Coordinates of N, CA, C and O in Angstrom, one line a residue:
Q2 N 0.8 -1.3 0.2 CA 0.1 0.0 0.4 C 0.8 0.9 0.4 O 1.8 1.4 0.5
V3 N 0.8 2.2 -0.8 CA 0.7 4.0 -0.8 C 0.0 4.9 -0.3 O -1.2 4.3 -0.2
Q4 N 0.5 5.6 0.8 CA -0.3 6.8 1.6 C -0.4 8.0 0.7 O 0.6 8.1 0.9
L5 N -1.3 8.3 0.2 CA -1.2 9.6 -1.0 C -1.8 11.2 0.2 O -3.4 10.7 0.7
V6 N -1.4 12.4 0.3 CA -1.5 13.2 1.1 C -1.5 14.3 -0.1 O -0.6 14.7 -0.6
E7 N -2.9 15.2 -0.4 CA -2.8 16.5 -1.6 C -2.9 17.6 -0.5 O -3.0 17.4 0.9
S8 N -1.8 18.3 -1.3 CA -2.4 19.5 -1.0 C -2.2 20.5 -2.1 O -1.9 20.4 -3.6
G9 N -1.8 21.9 -1.9 CA -2.6 23.2 -2.8 C -3.5 23.5 -3.4 O -3.9 24.3 -4.3
G10 N -4.6 22.8 -2.9 CA -6.0 23.5 -3.4 C -6.3 25.0 -2.9 O -5.5 25.3 -2.1
G11 N -7.4 25.4 -3.2 CA -7.9 26.8 -2.8 C -8.9 28.0 -4.0 O -9.4 27.3 -4.5
L12 N -9.0 28.7 -3.3 CA -9.8 29.6 -3.7 C -9.0 30.1 -5.1 O -8.1 31.0 -4.3
V13 N -9.7 30.7 -6.8 CA -9.1 31.3 -7.5 C -9.3 32.1 -8.4 O -10.6 31.0 -8.7
Q14 N -9.4 33.0 -9.2 CA -10.1 33.0 -10.2 C -10.3 32.7 -11.6 O -9.4 31.9 -11.6
A15 N -11.4 32.6 -11.9 CA -11.3 31.9 -13.6 C -9.8 32.9 -14.3 O -10.0 33.8 -14.3
G16 N -9.1 32.2 -15.2 CA -8.7 32.6 -15.8 C -6.8 32.2 -14.7 O -5.5 32.7 -15.2
G17 N -7.1 31.7 -13.8 CA -5.6 32.0 -12.5 C -4.6 30.1 -12.7 O -5.3 29.8 -13.7
S18 N -3.8 30.2 -11.9 CA -3.0 29.1 -12.0 C -3.1 28.8 -10.3 O -3.0 29.3 -9.1
L19 N -3.1 27.5 -10.0 CA -3.1 26.9 -9.0 C -1.8 25.3 -9.0 O -1.7 24.7 -10.7
R20 N -1.1 24.8 -8.4 CA -0.7 23.8 -8.6 C -0.9 22.7 -7.3 O -0.7 23.3 -6.4
L21 N -1.1 21.7 -8.1 CA -1.5 20.7 -6.9 C -0.2 19.8 -6.3 O 0.3 19.4 -7.4
S22 N -0.2 19.4 -5.0 CA 0.8 18.3 -5.0 C 0.3 16.9 -4.2 O -1.0 17.1 -3.3
C23 N 1.0 15.7 -4.6 CA 0.4 15.2 -3.7 C 1.8 13.8 -3.2 O 2.5 13.3 -4.1
A24 N 1.9 13.5 -1.7 CA 3.0 13.3 -1.2 C 2.8 11.6 -1.1 O 1.7 11.5 -0.8
A25 N 3.7 11.3 -1.3 CA 3.3 9.5 -1.4 C 4.9 9.2 -0.5 O 5.5 9.6 0.0
S26 N 3.9 8.3 0.8 CA 4.9 7.5 1.7 C 4.1 5.9 1.5 O 2.9 5.7 1.3
G27 N 5.5 5.0 2.6 CA 4.6 3.8 2.2 C 6.0 3.0 0.9 O 6.8 3.3 1.2
R28 N 5.2 1.9 0.1 CA 6.0 1.3 -1.3 C 6.7 2.3 -2.0 O 6.3 3.6 -2.4
P29 N 7.3 1.9 -2.8 CA 8.7 3.0 -3.6 C 7.6 3.4 -4.4 O 6.9 2.7 -5.0
F30 N 7.7 4.6 -4.3 CA 6.6 5.5 -5.1 C 6.9 5.2 -6.8 O 6.1 5.6 -7.3
S31 N 8.2 5.0 -6.8 CA 8.2 4.8 -8.3 C 7.8 3.6 -8.8 O 7.8 3.0 -10.1
N32 N 7.0 2.1 -7.9 CA 6.6 1.1 -8.7 C 5.4 1.5 -8.9 O 4.6 0.7 -9.1
Y33 N 4.4 2.9 -9.3 CA 3.3 3.1 -9.5 C 3.4 4.5 -10.2 O 4.1 5.5 -10.2
A34 N 2.1 4.1 -11.2 CA 2.2 5.4 -12.1 C 0.9 6.0 -11.3 O 0.8 5.1 -10.0
M35 N 1.1 7.4 -11.6 CA 0.3 8.0 -10.9 C -0.9 8.9 -11.5 O -1.0 8.7 -12.6
G36 N -2.0 9.3 -10.9 CA -2.9 10.5 -11.8 C -3.7 11.2 -10.5 O -3.5 11.2 -9.5
W37 N -4.2 12.0 -11.4 CA -5.3 12.9 -10.5 C -6.8 12.8 -11.1 O -7.1 13.2 -12.1
F38 N -7.5 12.5 -10.1 CA -9.3 12.6 -10.3 C -10.0 13.7 -9.7 O -8.8 14.5 -9.1
R39 N -11.0 14.2 -10.0 CA -11.6 15.1 -9.3 C -12.9 14.9 -9.3 O -14.2 14.1 -10.5
Q40 N -14.0 15.4 -8.5 CA -15.6 14.9 -8.6 C -16.2 16.4 -7.4 O -15.5 17.1 -6.9
A41 N -17.1 17.1 -8.9 CA -17.7 18.1 -8.5 C -18.8 17.7 -7.8 O -19.4 16.9 -8.0
P42 N -19.8 18.6 -7.3 CA -20.9 18.4 -6.4 C -21.7 17.7 -7.6 O -22.0 18.4 -8.6
G43 N -22.5 16.9 -6.6 CA -23.5 16.2 -7.5 C -23.3 15.4 -9.2 O -23.9 14.7 -9.4
K44 N -21.7 15.1 -8.8 CA -21.4 14.7 -10.2 C -20.6 13.2 -9.6 O -20.1 13.6 -8.6
E45 N -20.2 12.7 -11.1 CA -19.1 11.2 -10.5 C -18.0 11.7 -10.6 O -17.5 12.3 -11.7
R46 N -17.3 11.5 -10.1 CA -15.4 11.4 -9.9 C -15.0 11.0 -11.5 O -15.5 9.9 -11.9
E47 N -14.4 12.4 -12.0 CA -13.7 11.9 -13.3 C -12.0 11.7 -13.8 O -11.4 12.9 -12.3
F48 N -12.0 11.4 -14.5 CA -10.5 11.0 -14.3 C -10.1 12.6 -15.1 O -10.5 12.8 -15.8
V49 N -8.9 13.1 -14.3 CA -8.2 14.0 -14.9 C -7.0 13.9 -15.8 O -6.6 14.7 -17.1
A50 N -5.9 13.6 -15.1 CA -4.6 13.0 -16.0 C -4.3 12.1 -14.7 O -4.0 11.7 -14.1
A51 N -2.6 11.3 -16.2 CA -2.0 10.0 -15.2 C -0.6 10.6 -16.1 O -0.8 11.3 -17.1
I52 N 0.0 9.7 -15.6 CA 1.8 9.9 -15.4 C 2.3 8.2 -15.2 O 1.9 7.5 -14.3
S53 N 3.3 7.8 -16.1 CA 3.7 6.4 -16.3 C 4.5 6.8 -15.3 O 5.3 7.7 -14.6
R54 N 5.3 5.1 -14.6 CA 6.1 5.3 -13.3 C 7.5 6.1 -13.8 O 7.9 6.5 -12.9
S55 N 8.2 6.3 -14.8 CA 8.5 6.6 -15.0 C 8.9 8.4 -15.7 O 9.9 8.3 -16.7
S56 N 7.8 8.6 -15.9 CA 7.7 10.2 -16.6 C 7.8 10.0 -18.3 O 7.4 10.8 -18.9
D57 N 7.9 8.9 -18.5 CA 7.5 9.0 -20.1 C 6.4 9.1 -20.9 O 6.6 8.9 -22.3
S58 N 5.5 9.1 -20.2 CA 4.2 9.2 -20.8 C 3.0 9.5 -20.2 O 3.0 9.6 -18.8
T59 N 2.3 10.7 -20.2 CA 1.0 11.0 -20.1 C 0.3 11.4 -20.5 O 0.1 11.0 -21.8
F60 N -1.3 11.5 -19.7 CA -2.1 11.6 -20.6 C -2.9 12.3 -19.9 O -3.3 12.5 -18.4
Y61 N -4.5 13.2 -21.0 CA -5.2 13.9 -19.8 C -6.1 13.8 -20.6 O -7.2 12.9 -21.8
A62 N -7.0 14.0 -19.7 CA -8.4 14.2 -20.2 C -8.9 15.1 -21.2 O -8.5 16.3 -21.3
D63 N -9.9 15.0 -22.5 CA -9.9 16.0 -23.2 C -10.2 17.6 -22.2 O -10.0 18.5 -22.6
S64 N -11.3 17.6 -21.6 CA -11.7 18.8 -21.0 C -10.7 19.8 -20.4 O -10.5 20.9 -19.8
V65 N -9.3 19.1 -20.1 CA -7.8 19.9 -19.6 C -6.6 19.9 -20.7 O -5.8 20.3 -19.9
K66 N -6.8 18.9 -21.4 CA -5.7 18.9 -22.2 C -5.1 20.6 -22.9 O -6.0 21.4 -23.2
G67 N -3.9 20.7 -22.8 CA -3.1 22.0 -22.9 C -3.5 23.3 -22.4 O -2.6 24.2 -21.8
R68 N -4.4 22.6 -20.8 CA -4.1 23.7 -19.4 C -3.5 23.1 -18.4 O -3.1 24.0 -17.3
F69 N -3.4 22.1 -18.1 CA -3.4 21.0 -17.3 C -2.3 20.2 -17.7 O -1.6 19.5 -19.3
T70 N -1.1 20.1 -16.3 CA 0.2 19.5 -16.2 C 0.4 18.8 -15.6 O 0.8 19.6 -14.7
I71 N 0.9 17.3 -16.0 CA 0.9 16.1 -15.1 C 2.5 16.5 -14.9 O 3.3 16.0 -15.6
S72 N 3.2 15.7 -13.4 CA 4.3 15.7 -13.6 C 4.8 14.9 -12.6 O 3.8 14.9 -11.3
R73 N 5.8 14.2 -12.1 CA 6.2 13.6 -10.8 C 8.0 13.7 -10.6 O 8.9 14.1 -11.7
D74 N 8.3 13.5 -8.9 CA 9.9 14.0 -8.6 C 10.1 12.5 -8.1 O 9.7 12.1 -6.7
N75 N 10.3 11.4 -8.6 CA 10.3 10.3 -7.6 C 11.0 10.7 -6.5 O 11.3 9.5 -5.9
A76 N 12.3 11.7 -7.1 CA 13.3 11.6 -5.6 C 12.4 12.0 -4.2 O 12.6 12.2 -3.3
K77 N 11.2 13.0 -4.3 CA 10.7 13.3 -3.9 C 9.4 12.7 -3.3 O 8.5 13.6 -2.5
R78 N 8.8 11.8 -4.1 CA 7.8 10.8 -3.9 C 6.7 11.7 -4.0 O 5.9 11.8 -3.4
T79 N 6.7 12.5 -5.2 CA 5.5 13.4 -5.6 C 4.9 13.8 -6.7 O 6.0 13.7 -7.4
V80 N 4.1 13.4 -6.8 CA 3.2 14.0 -8.2 C 2.7 15.4 -8.2 O 2.0 15.7 -6.8
Y81 N 2.7 16.1 -9.2 CA 2.0 17.4 -9.4 C 0.8 17.7 -10.0 O 0.9 16.8 -11.3
L82 N 0.1 18.2 -10.1 CA -1.2 18.9 -11.4 C -0.8 20.6 -11.5 O -1.4 21.2 -10.5
Q83 N 0.0 21.0 -12.6 CA 0.1 21.9 -12.7 C -1.6 22.6 -13.6 O -1.8 22.1 -14.7
M84 N -1.9 23.4 -12.9 CA -3.7 23.4 -13.5 C -3.6 25.1 -14.2 O -3.2 25.9 -13.1
N85 N -3.4 25.7 -15.2 CA -3.4 27.1 -15.9 C -4.8 27.2 -16.6 O -5.7 26.2 -16.8
S86 N -5.3 28.6 -16.6 CA -6.5 29.2 -17.4 C -7.3 28.2 -17.2 O -8.3 27.7 -17.6
L87 N -7.6 28.8 -15.6 CA -9.0 27.6 -15.0 C -9.8 28.4 -15.1 O -10.3 29.2 -15.1
K88 N -10.8 27.2 -15.3 CA -12.5 27.7 -15.0 C -13.3 27.0 -14.3 O -13.0 26.6 -13.9
A89 N -14.6 28.2 -14.2 CA -15.2 27.3 -13.2 C -15.8 26.4 -13.1 O -15.6 25.5 -11.9
E90 N -16.0 25.5 -14.5 CA -16.3 24.1 -14.5 C -15.4 23.5 -13.9 O -15.3 21.9 -13.8
D91 N -14.1 23.5 -13.0 CA -13.1 23.1 -12.7 C -13.0 23.2 -11.3 O -12.7 21.9 -10.6
T92 N -14.1 23.4 -10.7 CA -14.2 23.8 -9.3 C -14.8 22.4 -9.1 O -15.4 21.4 -9.6
A93 N -14.0 21.5 -8.0 CA -14.2 19.8 -7.4 C -13.0 19.7 -6.3 O -12.4 20.6 -6.1
V94 N -13.3 18.6 -5.9 CA -12.5 18.1 -5.2 C -11.7 17.1 -5.7 O -11.9 16.2 -6.7
Y95 N -9.9 17.6 -5.7 CA -9.7 16.5 -6.7 C -8.2 15.6 -5.6 O -8.3 15.7 -4.7
Y96 N -8.4 14.4 -6.5 CA -8.1 13.2 -5.5 C -6.4 12.8 -6.7 O -6.8 12.4 -7.5
C97 N -5.6 12.3 -5.5 CA -5.0 11.8 -6.3 C -4.5 10.3 -5.9 O -5.4 10.0 -5.3
N98 N -4.7 9.8 -7.1 CA -4.6 7.9 -6.7 C -2.9 7.4 -7.5 O -2.5 7.9 -8.2
A99 N -3.0 6.3 -7.1 CA -1.6 5.6 -7.2 C -2.2 4.1 -8.2 O -2.9 3.3 -7.7
G100 N -1.7 3.4 -8.9 CA -1.7 2.6 -10.0 C -0.8 1.4 -10.4 O 0.4 2.2 -10.3
P101 N -0.8 0.5 -11.0 CA 0.1 -0.7 -11.6 C 0.5 0.2 -12.3 O 1.7 -0.3 -12.8
T102 N 0.0 0.6 -13.7 CA 0.4 1.3 -14.6 C -0.7 2.6 -15.3 O -1.8 2.8 -14.6
R103 N 0.2 3.5 -15.8 CA -0.9 4.4 -16.8 C -2.4 4.0 -17.4 O -3.8 5.0 -16.7
V104 N -2.0 2.8 -17.9 CA -3.4 2.5 -18.3 C -4.5 2.1 -17.0 O -5.8 2.4 -17.1
A105 N -3.8 1.9 -16.4 CA -4.5 1.1 -15.0 C -5.6 2.4 -14.6 O -6.9 2.7 -14.2
I106 N -5.0 3.6 -14.3 CA -5.2 5.0 -14.1 C -6.3 5.5 -14.4 O -7.4 5.7 -14.0
T107 N -6.2 5.2 -16.3 CA -7.0 6.0 -17.1 C -8.4 5.4 -17.4 O -9.2 5.9 -17.6
T108 N -8.2 3.9 -16.8 CA -9.7 3.1 -17.3 C -10.1 3.0 -15.8 O -10.8 1.9 -15.5
G109 N -9.7 3.8 -14.8 CA -10.4 3.8 -13.6 C -9.8 4.1 -12.0 O -10.6 4.5 -10.7
G110 N -8.7 3.5 -12.6 CA -8.0 4.5 -11.3 C -7.5 3.0 -10.5 O -8.1 2.3 -10.2
G111 N -5.8 3.5 -9.6 CA -5.9 1.9 -8.3 C -6.5 2.3 -7.8 O -7.3 2.9 -7.0
K112 N -6.0 1.0 -6.9 CA -6.9 1.3 -5.5 C -6.0 2.2 -4.7 O -6.8 1.9 -3.3
N113 N -5.5 2.6 -4.9 CA -4.9 3.5 -3.3 C -4.9 5.6 -4.0 O -5.0 5.9 -5.2
W114 N -5.9 5.7 -3.1 CA -6.5 7.1 -2.9 C -6.0 8.5 -2.0 O -6.0 8.0 -0.8
G115 N -5.7 8.9 -2.0 CA -5.7 10.5 -1.2 C -7.3 10.6 -0.6 O -7.9 10.6 -1.5
Q116 N -6.9 11.6 0.3 CA -8.0 12.2 1.2 C -9.1 13.4 -0.1 O -9.7 13.3 0.6
G117 N -8.4 14.0 -0.6 CA -8.6 15.1 -1.6 C -8.5 16.4 -0.9 O -8.4 16.8 0.1
T118 N -8.2 17.2 -2.2 CA -7.8 19.1 -2.4 C -9.0 20.0 -2.9 O -9.3 19.5 -3.9
Q119 N -9.8 20.5 -2.5 CA -11.0 21.2 -2.9 C -10.1 22.3 -3.3 O -9.0 23.2 -3.3
V120 N -10.9 22.9 -4.9 CA -10.4 23.8 -5.6 C -11.8 24.6 -6.1 O -12.7 23.8 -6.6
T121 N -11.6 25.3 -5.5 CA -12.6 26.3 -6.2 C -12.8 27.4 -7.0 O -11.3 28.0 -7.1
V122 N -13.3 27.5 -8.0 CA -12.7 29.1 -9.6 C -14.0 29.7 -9.5 O -15.2 29.3 -9.5
S123 N -13.4 30.7 -9.1 CA -14.9 31.8 -9.5 C -14.7 32.4 -10.5 O -13.7 32.9 -11.3
S124 N -15.7 32.8 -11.3 CA -15.9 33.4 -12.4 C -16.2 35.2 -12.5 O -16.2 35.1 -10.7

């Protein structure tokens, strides 16, 4: 198991930027592909972005492509989500996820989840 703790959420105006971080502890971080999901009020949780174990592959939901960037630092055991040009519809609780492969993340997520961090974008 790997434990995940997100940070960096907050309130931002439309058009602004935020960077989310997810710190991992427990089993070796480089064993896991990582991803971000989000859940808006009244909606189901949805995939946002994923990155492979060695950072050689990334994948994004169409709704965030070109605006969000996922990255990781295996030495720091941390995955990041840089969010630019934020829109009101990006408002959600953002969750960090760890799984065996990037494909596992993009097809529903691995078994390991963080507690979430709230992102609110005001229009």
